């Protein structure tokens, strides 16, 4: 009988606690090598009703079933059924059944008795499409028992082309909004970072080689709408690097001399075939999507038995594959996300006898960190790092892509909106079950009608339904006006201004170069002023909404100064607009619009 590690026991407790008061489908995230099958076995053992464990490949059905039965004791023997055509067994009447989704969806009549818990391994494969095999099985089980609990387990909760597979990351009464759109899995209730497993010695350390002999340059490629790179684009890059592949494989063979098992991740089928032709024929094999199941099983079994040393694959062995002796991972393909990158390396991190490290050779310039969290968006550029940005409104710590200087200090980040949420409480401070998203936007398109901030891609104001004019169009139209002053802002000065009746105002002066004939004295130097009274509550609110919001550079820190003198003393926290658009009002220019760098497309 196996004993749970502390984090495995914690994940089981999180599931039990959640389902006591919730019926929404939930997810727990455990990295490759964390022992999901043990968690599944413990949940099945503790369940009071019937349990169905569902997955997509027979290997996982067999593995999870074996772990469950290994929990047997003399006074409590455990026996689970298997329902998998690939394993030649169709047993659906046991208290606990381990099944493949393909076999179940073809035999729904065999599952007419109700289950209280459905556990889905590798649940990132559950699509939104209600006509998919997974969703058909789930719908069938929910029809029989509307109260069935659905739990998913995965190491990769981020699905290419779709995004996060769940909507909320739960952290007590608050948490993180992962998707603005509803997902089948509502909540992630437990997540373990891979760094914990490495630090605690539950995984084999990875040793990264930073400077391989040659590499492919995939940096200019952009993923298609489905989130994956086009095979033709990948083949073109490889074709343009004809001399690279032979030298890369030569280095891999050299590095593999004292290694037990080598997995090579190729970019395309043609690429994989070329790689295979350069490896020792008697010690190498290739698995691709079209490889027949019988042949795939034979190759994988040979690899696990160490009858072959080099296993080449194209996007088919990133999940659901367990060969602990693997101690060299060679990546010859671009990876579209942090999760996929970690999943690939995870193939070599399982503990095994006579294994002290896993060597990782990256020939594709994947600028991901094995330890960094999944951000959920592609890197804006190769030098970006995952950074933590607290929300000045709700205090939630967001994870965005950003840029750091040589001292590790934040230069800028690319986050748009705070990802935090909080539970809505009733009059007695009890949760209503509803959640409210934090509305704070770090980057926004501001509505000139009501002052509300909107997503920078929005066309209609979410608050007043006014049409939001595209900044590029706004700039083009202003340049065509004869009575408008349009200039590129080069400087912004703050000072305290005294009115004739002795009251203090904030005076902000914008200056820059203008090609407009409307500039004062027909001079190319443009100068425009604006004045802010900060006496009443309404005036302070207008200043906060109309000036502070768009100008504040470090939006992760709240700006609470509300007197002209204090604002002047903190003027370093405000950023310059890129362009100023002003119109004549009597003898003076009045600012009508400001356009900031992050609002424009390619300026």
XYZ file of C-alpha atoms in Angstrom:
603
model
C 0.000 0.000 0.000
C 1.232 3.480 -0.917
C 1.370 6.459 1.435
C 0.340 9.876 0.197
C 2.862 12.698 0.153
C 1.775 15.812 2.104
C 0.761 17.777 -1.004
C -1.232 14.802 -2.324
C -3.121 14.622 0.972
C -3.716 18.393 0.797
C -5.176 18.107 -2.700
C -7.575 15.377 -1.543
C -8.670 17.550 1.413
C -9.262 20.477 -0.968
C -11.545 18.327 -3.128
C -13.571 17.037 -0.172
C -13.916 20.543 1.313
C -15.014 22.043 -2.022
C -17.646 19.455 -2.919
C -19.255 19.689 0.521
C -20.680 23.074 -0.465
C -20.302 23.231 -4.273
C -21.563 21.241 -7.235
C -19.735 23.107 -10.009
C -17.101 21.094 -11.925
C -13.642 21.719 -10.441
C -9.979 21.161 -11.340
C -6.832 20.329 -9.398
C -3.488 21.009 -11.090
C -0.538 18.723 -10.346
C 2.686 18.829 -12.398
C 3.990 15.832 -14.306
C 5.501 13.407 -11.809
C 3.394 14.620 -8.868
C 1.515 11.315 -8.692
C -1.989 12.101 -9.953
C -2.853 8.393 -10.012
C -2.327 8.183 -6.227
C -4.643 11.150 -5.691
C -7.255 9.508 -7.912
C -6.888 6.238 -5.996
C -7.350 7.975 -2.635
C -10.435 9.867 -3.834
C -11.937 6.623 -5.150
C -11.153 4.876 -1.858
C -12.794 7.601 0.242
C -15.881 8.091 -1.935
C -19.150 6.897 -0.415
C -20.964 6.518 -3.746
C -19.909 5.036 -7.072
C -16.929 6.543 -8.902
C -16.107 6.663 -12.619
C -12.530 7.566 -13.596
C -12.354 8.673 -17.222
C -9.343 9.328 -19.446
C -8.384 9.289 -23.124
C -5.778 6.500 -23.384
C -5.745 2.902 -22.204
C -2.296 3.317 -20.590
C -3.718 5.768 -18.051
C -6.771 3.568 -17.477
C -4.465 0.667 -16.638
C -2.089 2.779 -14.526
C -4.838 4.422 -12.448
C -6.603 1.065 -11.936
C -3.393 -0.591 -10.711
C -2.701 2.232 -8.233
C -6.228 1.955 -6.841
C -6.059 -1.807 -6.271
C -2.609 -1.408 -4.667
C -4.431 0.357 -1.811
C -5.983 -2.973 -0.795
C -5.494 -4.241 2.745
C -6.416 -7.549 4.342
C -9.451 -6.086 6.060
C -10.464 -3.928 3.075
C -9.692 -5.395 -0.349
C -10.244 -2.952 -3.217
C -11.374 -4.095 -6.641
C -12.006 -1.759 -9.533
C -13.615 -2.439 -12.866
C -12.066 -1.595 -16.241
C -14.102 -0.454 -19.240
C -11.709 -0.158 -22.184
C -11.892 -1.852 -25.564
C -8.137 -1.441 -25.943
C -7.599 -3.504 -22.779
C -10.253 -6.055 -23.742
C -12.413 -5.452 -20.652
C -15.922 -4.012 -20.278
C -16.822 -3.966 -16.586
C -19.280 -1.217 -15.662
C -21.004 -2.528 -12.515
C -18.167 -2.205 -9.981
C -18.227 0.414 -7.224
C -15.227 2.086 -8.905
C -14.796 1.911 -12.692
C -11.735 3.022 -14.695
C -12.625 3.704 -18.330
C -11.542 5.258 -21.618
C -13.880 7.946 -22.925
C -14.005 6.413 -26.414
C -15.266 3.098 -25.050
C -17.859 4.685 -22.760
C -19.354 7.029 -25.372
C -19.998 4.026 -27.634
C -21.677 2.100 -24.800
C -23.700 4.635 -22.805
C -26.408 2.045 -22.107
C -23.879 0.122 -20.004
C -23.738 3.137 -17.645
C -27.411 3.333 -16.694
C -26.745 3.211 -12.936
C -25.802 6.462 -11.269
C -22.328 7.590 -10.185
C -21.735 10.157 -7.444
C -18.266 11.242 -8.612
C -16.723 11.543 -12.076
C -12.935 11.999 -12.159
C -11.334 12.996 -15.480
C -7.575 12.518 -15.845
C -5.810 14.830 -18.357
C -8.951 16.980 -18.198
C -7.469 19.700 -20.416
C -8.736 17.475 -23.245
C -12.369 18.193 -22.336
C -13.532 20.684 -25.007
C -16.294 23.288 -24.882
C -18.077 21.514 -27.743
C -21.162 19.763 -26.233
C -21.096 17.225 -29.079
C -17.627 15.934 -28.140
C -17.199 12.458 -26.641
C -16.348 13.805 -23.188
C -19.322 16.166 -23.061
C -21.718 13.457 -24.281
C -20.587 11.124 -21.484
C -20.836 13.899 -18.877
C -24.305 14.903 -20.073
C -25.455 11.258 -19.906
C -24.186 10.871 -16.337
C -25.752 14.184 -15.265
C -29.108 13.085 -16.686
C -29.018 9.978 -14.483
C -27.712 11.890 -11.440
C -28.049 15.712 -11.644
C -26.020 16.016 -8.436
C -22.927 14.171 -9.722
C -19.642 15.877 -8.801
C -17.148 16.346 -11.650
C -13.428 16.677 -10.888
C -10.657 17.174 -13.428
C -6.924 16.575 -12.969
C -4.250 17.977 -15.243
C -0.704 19.281 -15.359
C -1.567 21.723 -18.155
C -4.669 23.805 -17.407
C -3.977 26.052 -20.384
C -5.339 24.765 -23.712
C -3.965 26.096 -27.002
C -6.547 28.023 -28.995
C -8.930 28.158 -26.019
C -6.976 29.496 -23.068
C -7.599 28.434 -19.492
C -9.813 25.370 -19.065
C -11.365 26.840 -15.911
C -12.810 30.264 -15.150
C -11.621 30.949 -11.599
C -8.559 30.174 -9.491
C -9.954 29.936 -5.954
C -7.976 31.446 -3.059
C -10.330 31.438 -0.097
C -13.007 34.120 -0.460
C -11.098 35.819 -3.262
C -9.197 34.564 -6.264
C -8.177 35.103 -9.858
C -10.309 35.423 -12.973
C -8.647 33.205 -15.572
C -11.281 33.535 -18.291
C -13.870 36.233 -18.931
C -15.925 33.543 -20.683
C -17.606 30.725 -18.719
C -15.824 27.367 -18.832
C -17.108 23.845 -18.220
C -14.761 23.626 -15.225
C -15.634 26.609 -13.053
C -12.970 26.521 -10.341
C -9.370 25.464 -9.862
C -9.319 24.472 -6.198
C -5.720 23.261 -5.783
C -2.519 23.905 -7.729
C 1.015 22.769 -6.973
C 3.961 24.578 -8.618
C 6.607 22.391 -10.213
C 9.291 24.254 -8.241
C 7.979 22.730 -5.004
C 8.470 19.197 -6.350
C 11.986 19.999 -7.523
C 12.979 21.754 -4.292
C 11.638 18.891 -2.152
C 13.397 16.210 -4.208
C 10.197 14.673 -5.587
C 11.445 15.240 -9.141
C 14.830 14.849 -10.809
C 16.655 18.189 -11.298
C 16.846 19.490 -14.861
C 20.158 20.725 -16.242
C 19.672 23.145 -19.102
C 22.286 23.600 -21.813
C 22.140 27.281 -22.740
C 24.397 27.307 -25.792
C 23.883 24.334 -28.113
C 26.011 24.129 -31.267
C 23.239 25.460 -33.543
C 19.567 26.333 -33.293
C 16.509 27.039 -35.419
C 15.103 30.558 -35.553
C 11.343 30.267 -35.093
C 11.089 33.699 -33.429
C 9.260 35.400 -36.319
C 6.482 32.795 -36.509
C 3.050 33.539 -35.088
C 0.624 30.804 -33.950
C -2.552 30.364 -36.008
C -6.032 31.016 -34.587
C -6.102 27.552 -33.007
C -2.976 28.482 -31.047
C -0.609 26.194 -32.937
C 2.059 26.933 -35.514
C 1.341 26.002 -39.122
C 3.292 22.947 -40.240
C 4.198 24.602 -43.560
C 5.736 27.584 -41.718
C 7.752 25.270 -39.465
C 8.972 23.222 -42.438
C 10.090 26.421 -44.178
C 12.245 27.461 -41.205
C 13.800 23.991 -41.025
C 14.382 23.958 -44.786
C 16.221 27.272 -44.469
C 18.453 25.684 -41.813
C 19.495 22.602 -43.786
C 22.925 22.357 -42.225
C 21.634 22.728 -38.677
C 19.822 19.418 -38.230
C 22.792 17.058 -38.915
C 25.017 19.024 -36.527
C 22.292 19.155 -33.869
C 21.727 15.391 -34.020
C 25.481 14.824 -33.894
C 25.625 16.823 -30.656
C 22.617 14.966 -29.199
C 24.270 11.605 -29.920
C 27.464 12.823 -28.254
C 25.592 14.089 -25.163
C 23.614 10.827 -25.004
C 26.614 8.510 -24.614
C 26.111 8.058 -20.865
C 22.317 8.545 -20.891
C 19.606 5.908 -20.476
C 16.679 7.242 -22.523
C 16.460 10.141 -24.968
C 13.251 11.818 -26.137
C 13.441 14.153 -29.132
C 10.554 16.537 -29.840
C 10.441 17.424 -33.542
C 8.584 20.318 -35.167
C 6.880 18.474 -38.050
C 6.542 14.974 -39.499
C 9.061 15.723 -42.257
C 11.465 17.099 -39.669
C 11.034 13.996 -37.485
C 11.733 11.688 -40.416
C 14.956 13.576 -41.169
C 15.993 13.332 -37.503
C 15.309 9.583 -37.449
C 17.474 9.078 -40.544
C 20.434 10.660 -38.705
C 20.128 8.506 -35.553
C 21.472 4.959 -35.041
C 18.803 2.889 -36.832
C 18.882 -0.091 -34.469
C 18.438 2.098 -31.369
C 15.865 4.622 -32.616
C 12.151 4.868 -33.388
C 9.547 7.446 -34.402
C 5.985 8.007 -33.175
C 3.649 10.465 -34.939
C -0.090 11.060 -34.937
C -0.667 8.611 -37.807
C 1.291 5.773 -36.207
C -1.095 2.811 -35.823
C -2.011 2.077 -32.207
C -0.520 -1.427 -32.308
C 2.759 -0.104 -33.708
C 2.776 2.769 -31.212
C 2.307 0.334 -28.312
C 5.148 -1.835 -29.606
C 7.552 1.125 -29.919
C 6.669 2.566 -26.509
C 7.057 -0.821 -24.819
C 10.462 -1.273 -26.484
C 11.510 2.176 -25.292
C 10.360 1.505 -21.728
C 12.213 -1.837 -21.811
C 15.317 0.098 -23.033
C 15.521 -1.958 -26.206
C 15.684 1.357 -28.082
C 17.421 4.457 -26.784
C 16.185 7.342 -28.969
C 12.460 8.077 -29.278
C 11.447 10.806 -31.742
C 7.898 12.195 -31.693
C 5.729 14.999 -33.051
C 3.203 16.374 -30.521
C 1.990 12.952 -29.349
C 4.021 12.126 -26.235
C 3.676 15.374 -24.283
C 1.018 13.893 -21.960
C -0.074 10.475 -20.744
C 3.375 8.952 -21.216
C 5.403 7.537 -18.344
C 9.002 6.380 -18.846
C 10.953 7.314 -15.674
C 14.363 6.356 -17.099
C 14.307 9.278 -19.596
C 17.264 11.510 -18.725
C 17.783 13.598 -21.871
C 15.153 15.805 -23.493
C 15.960 17.466 -26.831
C 13.536 20.175 -27.974
C 13.731 20.910 -31.703
C 10.351 22.654 -31.967
C 8.858 25.936 -30.752
C 6.464 25.620 -27.823
C 3.372 27.782 -27.781
C 3.008 28.139 -24.011
C 4.775 27.797 -20.667
C 2.561 24.812 -19.835
C 3.553 22.898 -22.963
C 7.232 23.673 -22.389
C 7.038 22.381 -18.810
C 5.045 19.345 -19.936
C 7.736 18.389 -22.461
C 10.568 18.721 -19.938
C 8.425 16.902 -17.396
C 8.819 13.712 -19.446
C 12.360 13.534 -18.073
C 11.856 14.618 -14.466
C 10.417 11.475 -12.889
C 12.596 9.788 -10.284
C 14.368 6.602 -11.377
C 17.223 4.357 -10.304
C 20.733 5.498 -11.322
C 19.341 8.859 -12.449
C 20.666 12.068 -10.894
C 19.601 14.674 -13.461
C 17.792 15.228 -16.731
C 19.741 17.043 -19.428
C 17.617 19.471 -21.483
C 18.854 20.619 -24.897
C 16.751 23.379 -26.455
C 17.502 24.044 -30.122
C 14.396 26.136 -30.836
C 15.023 29.258 -28.743
C 12.115 28.676 -26.373
C 12.473 31.554 -23.944
C 10.488 29.945 -21.152
C 11.518 29.208 -17.601
C 10.847 25.781 -16.113
C 9.847 27.484 -12.855
C 7.674 30.329 -14.103
C 3.881 30.253 -13.869
C 1.661 30.055 -16.922
C 0.698 33.613 -17.811
C -1.965 32.614 -20.298
C -0.723 34.774 -23.168
C 2.121 34.546 -25.652
C 5.291 36.433 -24.767
C 5.194 39.953 -26.239
C 8.898 39.556 -27.000
C 11.678 37.077 -26.117
C 13.057 39.256 -23.295
C 9.785 39.348 -21.326
C 9.563 37.882 -17.829
C 6.599 36.869 -15.691
C 6.123 39.669 -13.145
C 3.823 40.145 -10.150
C 1.764 43.350 -10.224
C -0.528 44.210 -7.274
C -3.826 45.898 -8.104
C -4.114 49.356 -6.516
C -7.891 48.918 -6.229
C -8.323 45.458 -4.678
C -4.759 44.421 -3.772
C -4.788 41.235 -5.857
C -1.337 40.096 -7.044
C -1.565 39.725 -10.824
C 0.863 37.769 -12.996
C 1.630 39.549 -16.277
C 4.412 39.580 -18.830
C 6.755 42.483 -18.165
C 10.267 43.833 -18.585
C 12.908 44.006 -15.859
C 16.164 45.944 -15.792
C 19.549 44.398 -14.995
C 18.841 44.767 -11.274
C 15.529 42.939 -11.492
C 13.483 46.134 -11.126
C 10.268 46.485 -13.106
C 10.454 48.708 -16.186
C 6.965 48.047 -17.576
C 4.321 45.351 -17.802
C 1.790 44.324 -20.459
C -1.230 43.614 -18.259
C -4.497 45.272 -19.185
C -6.996 44.469 -16.437
C -6.813 43.226 -12.858
C -7.532 39.497 -12.689
C -8.884 39.532 -9.140
C -12.418 38.749 -8.005
C -14.247 38.578 -4.693
C -17.285 36.728 -3.377
C -20.517 38.740 -3.229
C -21.986 38.642 0.292
C -25.585 39.068 1.384
C -26.855 41.330 4.195
C -25.698 38.767 6.773
C -22.188 38.604 5.255
C -22.816 35.143 3.841
C -21.637 34.212 0.305
C -24.389 34.420 -2.311
C -22.509 32.182 -4.753
C -21.965 35.118 -7.104
C -18.584 36.643 -7.895
C -17.682 40.180 -8.850
C -14.652 40.882 -11.025
C -12.355 43.737 -10.094
C -12.921 46.420 -12.713
C -9.501 48.073 -12.491
C -7.711 48.475 -15.836
C -3.969 49.066 -16.016
C -4.311 50.072 -19.679
C -7.545 51.466 -20.988
C -9.383 53.348 -23.680
C -11.167 56.205 -21.923
C -14.657 57.284 -22.874
C -14.833 61.018 -23.562
C -18.563 61.005 -22.761
C -18.637 59.478 -19.268
C -14.962 59.029 -18.325
C -15.254 55.239 -17.936
C -12.251 53.116 -18.786
C -12.663 50.335 -21.352
C -10.462 47.618 -22.745
C -8.058 49.132 -25.263
C -9.656 47.032 -28.027
C -13.256 48.024 -27.141
C -15.401 49.952 -29.641
C -18.424 50.625 -27.424
C -18.201 52.042 -23.898
C -19.305 49.383 -21.428
C -20.859 52.016 -19.155
C -22.726 54.473 -21.390
C -22.740 52.649 -24.771
C -21.058 55.589 -26.495
C -18.991 54.791 -29.567
C -15.287 54.787 -28.763
C -13.376 56.381 -31.593
C -10.281 54.473 -32.643
C -7.213 56.554 -31.628
C -5.594 56.094 -35.059
C -8.721 57.450 -36.752
C -9.025 60.230 -34.176
C -5.478 61.339 -34.968
C -5.975 61.177 -38.752
C -9.214 63.177 -38.563
C -7.637 65.826 -36.332
C -4.729 66.288 -38.733
C -7.232 67.101 -41.501
C -8.954 69.841 -39.486
C -7.948 73.429 -40.208
C -8.723 74.777 -36.735
C -7.006 71.997 -34.771
C -3.588 71.969 -33.171
C -2.002 68.518 -33.221
C 1.474 68.021 -31.857
C 3.765 65.339 -30.519
C 4.177 65.977 -26.812
C 7.818 66.248 -25.728
C 7.458 67.679 -22.230
C 4.898 68.051 -19.453
C 5.353 70.516 -16.576
C 3.332 70.855 -13.350
C 3.032 73.949 -11.173
C 0.680 75.485 -8.614
C -1.310 78.346 -10.182
C -3.038 81.090 -8.182
C -6.423 82.306 -9.455
C -7.405 86.030 -9.227
C -9.353 85.264 -6.050
C -6.298 83.611 -4.489
C -7.296 79.947 -4.786
C -4.746 77.328 -5.791
C -5.122 75.303 -8.982
C -2.978 72.694 -10.662
C -1.546 73.930 -13.949
C -0.242 71.341 -16.422
C 1.696 72.576 -19.456
C 2.281 70.390 -22.518
C 4.888 71.349 -25.082
C 6.156 69.844 -28.287
C 6.831 70.296 -31.957
C 3.967 71.088 -34.319
C 3.739 71.313 -38.082
C 0.338 72.982 -37.784
C -0.086 76.537 -39.060
C -2.530 77.026 -36.201
C 0.189 77.049 -33.508
C 0.663 80.337 -31.686
C 2.711 83.007 -33.505
C 3.109 80.555 -36.416
C 5.986 78.991 -34.526
C 6.738 75.244 -34.762
C 6.922 75.081 -30.959
C 3.495 74.221 -29.502
C 2.450 75.075 -25.952
C -0.908 74.176 -24.371
C -2.104 74.485 -20.756
C -4.847 72.868 -18.719
C -6.034 73.804 -15.233
C -7.480 71.599 -12.514
C -9.332 72.845 -9.432
C -8.985 70.368 -6.573
C -11.170 71.859 -3.861
C -14.475 69.977 -3.898
C -15.079 66.235 -3.823
C -16.506 66.385 -7.352
C -13.433 68.236 -8.662
C -11.111 65.656 -7.130
C -13.170 62.843 -8.625
C -13.029 64.435 -12.091
C -9.259 64.860 -11.777
C -8.840 61.215 -10.758
C -10.956 59.939 -13.644
C -9.911 62.320 -16.413
C -6.241 62.954 -15.583
C -4.839 60.418 -13.122
C -6.292 57.336 -14.807
C -4.779 57.859 -18.266
C -1.559 59.559 -17.120
C -0.490 57.366 -14.185
C 2.587 55.370 -15.209
C 2.896 52.957 -12.276
C -0.736 51.859 -12.157
C 0.050 49.041 -9.756
C 0.403 51.702 -7.030
C -2.603 53.847 -6.027
C -2.357 57.624 -6.432
C -4.007 59.294 -3.448
C -2.652 62.870 -3.563
C -5.420 65.426 -4.060
C -3.939 68.900 -3.497
C -2.121 70.899 -6.222
C 1.098 71.048 -4.193
C 1.176 67.303 -3.510
C 0.398 66.476 -7.141
C 3.294 68.690 -8.262
C 5.595 66.890 -5.811
C 4.591 63.545 -7.332
C 4.602 64.578 -10.995
C 7.279 61.971 -11.727
C 4.573 59.308 -11.524
C 2.745 60.627 -14.591
C 3.513 59.718 -18.177
C 3.444 61.992 -21.206
C 0.791 61.547 -23.869
C 2.186 60.810 -27.308
C -0.029 63.336 -29.082
C -2.104 66.333 -27.994
C -5.183 67.397 -29.969
C -6.445 70.913 -29.184
C -9.120 73.207 -30.652
C -9.411 77.021 -30.426
C -11.700 78.287 -27.654
C -11.765 82.062 -27.930
C -8.164 83.283 -27.785
C -6.815 80.065 -26.230
C -6.284 76.454 -27.121
C -8.392 73.880 -25.267
C -7.275 70.261 -25.126
C -9.864 67.957 -26.679
C -7.953 64.682 -26.734
C -4.735 63.048 -25.622
C -3.436 59.922 -27.284
C -1.072 57.656 -25.374
C 1.527 55.265 -26.848
C -0.308 52.071 -25.845
C -3.486 53.238 -27.630
C -1.987 53.374 -31.110
C -1.399 50.430 -33.394
C 2.090 50.852 -34.849
C 3.177 54.351 -33.850
